[in-house]
Amino acid sequence: MTQMNQAMIEKYRSSFLKEVETNVEEGHWVKMCMQCGVCSGSCPLGPHWEHPPQEIFMMIRANKRDEVLKSSSMWFCTSCYNCIARCPRGLPITHIMHGLASYSKKLGLAPKSQPTESFGQIFWNSIASNGRVNELKIGLALQFKDGFGQGVKNAMAQKDLGMAMMKTKRMNPMEFFGGHTCKDKSGIARMLKKAQEVEDQHIANYGAGK
Amino acid sequence: MAKREYSYYPGCSSQKKASADNFMRSANAMCDALDITLKEIDDWNCCGASIGYAGGGEIPRLSLSARNIALSKQQHGDADIIAPCAACWIATKEAEERVEHNPRVREGINAALAEIGLKVEPAQMPKTRHMVEMLVEDIGLDTIANGKKKGLEGLTIAGYVGCQTNRPFGIAGESFENPKYLDNMVEAVGAKAVDRYAKKVACCSGALMFSEPEKGQALVRDIIEAAYDGGADMIVTPCQLCQMNVESYQTDINKRFGTKFNIPVVYYTQLIAVAYGKSAEEAGLDGQIIKATKLEALAGK
Ligand code: SF4
Ligand code: SF4
């Protein structure tokens, strides 16, 4: 268990809702949910959610901290924005789901080897190091994330698609050696580092002052 | 036609030789035909897409779009930023919204931007608009219909709007459940739009196609099936990720579900480019994995 997680448990012992309101993106909206269930019926991958959004909101109020933060549920959000378009209370559900997922990861509670979590991290790393996404390297990193043997198998399974993408000029094998990047990569790295510090500081200060 | 100028950035997938390379070629051909100049934001960066949340928290993610906004302001003043990609459009608009309404997030973003000498301020940011908004609101579908060199007669097209071009912001005056602009665009270039296409605003699974392929492909199977049910020759979409997900996994889907899909998936920009007399290559039709043969034939005429 991470130190930050321990600190948060102690600070917000009696109220997971407070913790979510302070530390989770758009978390201050959670108390507005009236449990109508419309969001839960809107997720394209609904059957795969252990706890659909409405249930997550109820569990937050019922102090079920571990059950929420360790759940794989939020990682099945496809960012389709169906829920936001339909919620009678105007909750930014998509962002809260992303926020919960990201927060659970920060605390070291996200489920291990969750495929969307892994893919999202690979994607983010590509942005953070180049300023832009390198589709080829992301594809390869994804295929090879479970080791070399599995990677070769995965790559072979997708080789027809890869060839088709190259033939139609929609993928460039040379991307492997550099590829699309921003000029000010170091500036972007500094910016993201600072952004991360500001965000961590806010959590460490228990949202004090704001 | 009146000359128009906008600020813009293509987004990662529409760069040269990236997965939507052919989208950008067709968009350039379309803009040339409609007398639109897109001025690229120099050194723009990735918007973080939707899936970026898995690695970057709120402030890091929004800082990325804030940097693009600040650069656009610096380079192109108050010119609207045109986003051809739904994910870029949403991410940039969300960054603008948070900067406007959430002082804590604004301060955080500006602390990050200060590292590179940039800043965003409420009420001072250029407006970010989807390329479709530019066409519908500034140019007008009537103008597009009247100016075309040829009608795309004989084509029946399923207008697949998908999620993010439609929600949460959408196109002004359109409903979330049944937006009409894409069908209207199809009709404007002289083709027939599938009436009541059942999966018009369904989700293609987005980035989860990569992490949860079986589940994603099941969603796409339904999207394609509904297009066939509507008698479509092809599918048209405004979204780069929808295009990729619906076109390029058809072989996998056929294997997995025993279907026999082989339906082309094109961009609205390709339809307009062809209707305005551009060649198949200019319209990026050489970039289709499943060839849009009927559209190519019209482009050659
Ligand atoms: S749709 Fe809105 S109000 Fe209804 S359960 Fe979901 S979050 Fe709560
Ligand atoms: S955006 Fe996420 S939470 Fe909302 S309906 Fe779609 S999958 Fe469900």
CSV table of C-alpha atoms in Angstrom, one decimal, chain A residues 22 24-26 28 44-45 48 74-86 92 95 97-99 101-102 105-106 114-121 123-124 127 131-133 135 142 157-158 160-161 164-165 167-172 175 180-188 190-192 194-196 198-199 202 210, chain B residues 12-13 15-22 25 40 42-46 48-64 67 90 94 98 102 104 107-108 111-113 115-116 163-164 167-168 176-177 201 203 205-208 210-212 215-216 219 243-244 247-249 252 267 281 286-289 291:
chain,number,residue,atom,x,y,z
A,22,THR,CA,-11.5,16.9,-2.8
A,24,VAL,CA,-11.1,13.3,-7.8
A,25,GLU,CA,-11.7,15.2,-11.0
A,26,GLU,CA,-15.2,16.7,-10.9
A,28,HIS,CA,-17.7,17.6,-6.1
A,44,PRO,CA,-21.8,0.5,-24.3
A,45,LEU,CA,-19.8,-2.2,-22.4
A,48,HIS,CA,-18.8,-5.9,-18.2
A,74,MET,CA,-14.2,2.5,-14.4
A,75,TRP,CA,-11.7,1.0,-16.8
A,76,PHE,CA,-14.6,-0.1,-19.0
A,77,CYS,CA,-15.6,3.5,-19.7
A,78,THR,CA,-15.3,4.0,-23.5
A,79,SER,CA,-15.7,7.8,-23.1
A,80,CYS,CA,-18.9,7.7,-25.2
A,81,TYR,CA,-20.5,10.6,-23.3
A,82,ASN,CA,-23.9,8.9,-23.4
A,83,CYS,CA,-24.3,9.4,-19.7
A,84,ILE,CA,-23.5,13.1,-19.7
A,85,ALA,CA,-25.9,13.7,-22.5
A,86,ARG,CA,-28.7,11.9,-20.5
A,92,PRO,CA,-20.1,15.0,-15.7
A,95,HIS,CA,-14.9,12.7,-16.1
A,97,MET,CA,-15.1,7.8,-14.0
A,98,HIS,CA,-11.8,8.9,-15.5
A,99,GLY,CA,-11.0,10.8,-12.3
A,101,ALA,CA,-9.6,5.5,-12.3
A,102,SER,CA,-6.7,7.9,-12.3
A,105,LYS,CA,-3.9,4.3,-9.9
A,106,LYS,CA,-2.2,7.1,-8.1
A,114,GLN,CA,-6.0,-4.2,-16.4
A,115,PRO,CA,-5.6,-4.0,-20.2
A,116,THR,CA,-7.1,-0.5,-20.6
A,117,GLU,CA,-5.0,0.8,-17.8
A,118,SER,CA,-1.9,-0.6,-19.4
A,119,PHE,CA,-2.8,0.6,-22.9
A,120,GLY,CA,-3.7,4.1,-21.5
A,121,GLN,CA,-0.3,4.3,-19.7
A,123,PHE,CA,-0.4,6.0,-24.7
A,124,TRP,CA,0.4,8.6,-22.1
A,127,ILE,CA,2.7,11.8,-25.4
A,131,GLY,CA,4.5,15.6,-27.3
A,132,ARG,CA,2.7,13.6,-29.9
A,133,VAL,CA,1.5,10.0,-30.2
A,135,GLU,CA,1.1,5.0,-33.3
A,142,LEU,CA,0.9,-3.0,-26.6
A,157,ALA,CA,-2.0,-12.1,-35.6
A,158,GLN,CA,-2.1,-8.5,-36.6
A,160,ASP,CA,-2.2,-8.4,-42.2
A,161,LEU,CA,-3.7,-5.2,-40.7
A,164,ALA,CA,-2.7,-3.0,-45.1
A,165,MET,CA,-2.0,0.1,-43.1
A,167,LYS,CA,0.2,-0.2,-48.2
A,168,THR,CA,-2.4,2.5,-47.8
A,169,LYS,CA,0.2,4.9,-46.4
A,170,ARG,CA,-1.5,5.0,-43.0
A,171,MET,CA,1.5,3.6,-41.1
A,172,ASN,CA,5.2,4.3,-41.6
A,175,GLU,CA,8.2,5.9,-37.2
A,180,HIS,CA,6.3,12.5,-35.2
A,181,THR,CA,7.4,14.7,-32.3
A,182,CYS,CA,7.1,18.2,-31.1
A,183,LYS,CA,10.0,20.6,-31.4
A,184,ASP,CA,9.8,21.7,-27.8
A,185,LYS,CA,9.9,18.3,-26.2
A,186,SER,CA,11.8,19.5,-23.2
A,187,GLY,CA,9.4,22.3,-22.6
A,188,ILE,CA,6.5,19.9,-22.7
A,190,ARG,CA,8.8,20.6,-17.9
A,191,MET,CA,5.2,21.7,-18.2
A,192,LEU,CA,3.9,18.2,-17.5
A,194,LYS,CA,5.0,21.0,-13.0
A,195,ALA,CA,1.4,20.1,-13.7
A,196,GLN,CA,1.9,16.8,-11.9
A,198,VAL,CA,0.6,21.0,-8.6
A,199,GLU,CA,-1.9,18.1,-8.7
A,202,HIS,CA,-3.4,19.6,-3.9
A,210,LYS,CA,-9.3,25.9,-2.3
B,12,CYS,CA,-1.9,12.9,-34.1
B,13,SER,CA,-3.9,10.5,-36.2
B,15,GLN,CA,-0.4,13.5,-39.5
B,16,LYS,CA,1.4,12.4,-42.6
B,17,LYS,CA,1.5,8.6,-42.8
B,18,ALA,CA,-0.4,8.2,-39.5
B,19,SER,CA,-3.7,6.2,-39.4
B,20,ALA,CA,-5.9,8.9,-40.8
B,21,ASP,CA,-3.3,10.2,-43.3
B,22,ASN,CA,-6.0,10.0,-46.0
B,25,ARG,CA,-5.5,14.7,-47.6
B,40,GLU,CA,-1.5,25.1,-38.7
B,42,ASP,CA,3.3,25.6,-35.1
B,43,ASP,CA,4.5,22.9,-32.7
B,44,TRP,CA,1.0,21.8,-31.6
B,45,ASN,CA,1.0,18.8,-29.2
B,46,CYS,CA,-1.3,15.8,-28.6
B,48,GLY,CA,-4.2,13.6,-24.5
B,49,ALA,CA,-7.2,12.0,-26.2
B,50,SER,CA,-9.8,10.4,-23.9
B,51,ILE,CA,-7.6,7.5,-22.9
B,52,GLY,CA,-4.8,9.8,-21.6
B,53,TYR,CA,-6.5,9.8,-18.2
B,54,ALA,CA,-4.9,6.4,-17.5
B,55,GLY,CA,-1.5,8.1,-17.3
B,56,GLY,CA,-2.1,11.8,-16.8
B,57,GLY,CA,-4.3,13.4,-14.1
B,58,GLU,CA,-6.6,16.3,-14.7
B,59,ILE,CA,-4.1,19.1,-14.6
B,60,PRO,CA,-1.4,17.4,-16.8
B,61,ARG,CA,-4.0,16.4,-19.3
B,62,LEU,CA,-5.7,19.8,-19.6
B,63,SER,CA,-2.3,21.5,-19.7
B,64,LEU,CA,-1.7,19.8,-23.0
B,67,ARG,CA,-0.7,24.8,-24.5
B,90,ILE,CA,-13.6,17.7,-26.9
B,94,GLU,CA,-13.0,20.9,-22.0
B,98,ARG,CA,-12.3,24.3,-16.9
B,102,ASN,CA,-12.6,26.3,-12.2
B,104,ARG,CA,-8.1,26.0,-8.9
B,107,GLU,CA,-4.2,28.3,-11.6
B,108,GLY,CA,-2.7,24.8,-11.9
B,111,ALA,CA,1.6,27.3,-13.2
B,112,ALA,CA,2.4,24.5,-15.7
B,113,LEU,CA,2.3,26.8,-18.7
B,115,GLU,CA,7.3,26.8,-17.3
B,116,ILE,CA,7.3,27.5,-21.0
B,163,CYS,CA,-20.1,9.4,-30.0
B,164,GLN,CA,-17.7,12.2,-29.6
B,167,ARG,CA,-21.7,14.2,-27.3
B,168,PRO,CA,-21.3,16.0,-25.0
B,176,PHE,CA,-28.1,13.7,-29.3
B,177,GLU,CA,-30.2,10.7,-30.2
B,201,VAL,CA,-24.8,7.4,-32.6
B,203,CYS,CA,-20.1,3.7,-29.7
B,205,SER,CA,-15.6,1.2,-28.3
B,206,GLY,CA,-13.0,4.0,-28.9
B,207,ALA,CA,-9.6,3.3,-27.5
B,208,LEU,CA,-10.9,0.1,-25.9
B,210,PHE,CA,-7.0,-1.9,-28.5
B,211,SER,CA,-7.3,-3.1,-25.0
B,212,GLU,CA,-10.5,-5.1,-25.1
B,215,LYS,CA,-15.7,-6.5,-26.7
B,216,GLY,CA,-15.0,-3.7,-29.1
B,219,LEU,CA,-20.0,-3.3,-30.9
B,243,GLN,CA,-13.2,5.1,-39.2
B,244,MET,CA,-10.3,3.0,-38.1
B,247,GLU,CA,-13.1,-0.3,-41.4
B,248,SER,CA,-9.9,-2.1,-40.4
B,249,TYR,CA,-11.2,-4.9,-38.1
B,252,ASP,CA,-11.1,-10.1,-37.6
B,267,TYR,CA,-15.0,10.4,-44.3
B,281,GLU,CA,-6.0,10.3,-54.9
B,286,ASP,CA,-6.1,5.3,-52.0
B,287,GLY,CA,-6.0,5.2,-48.2
B,288,GLN,CA,-9.0,2.9,-47.9
B,289,ILE,CA,-8.2,-0.6,-46.7
B,291,LYS,CA,-11.7,0.0,-51.4
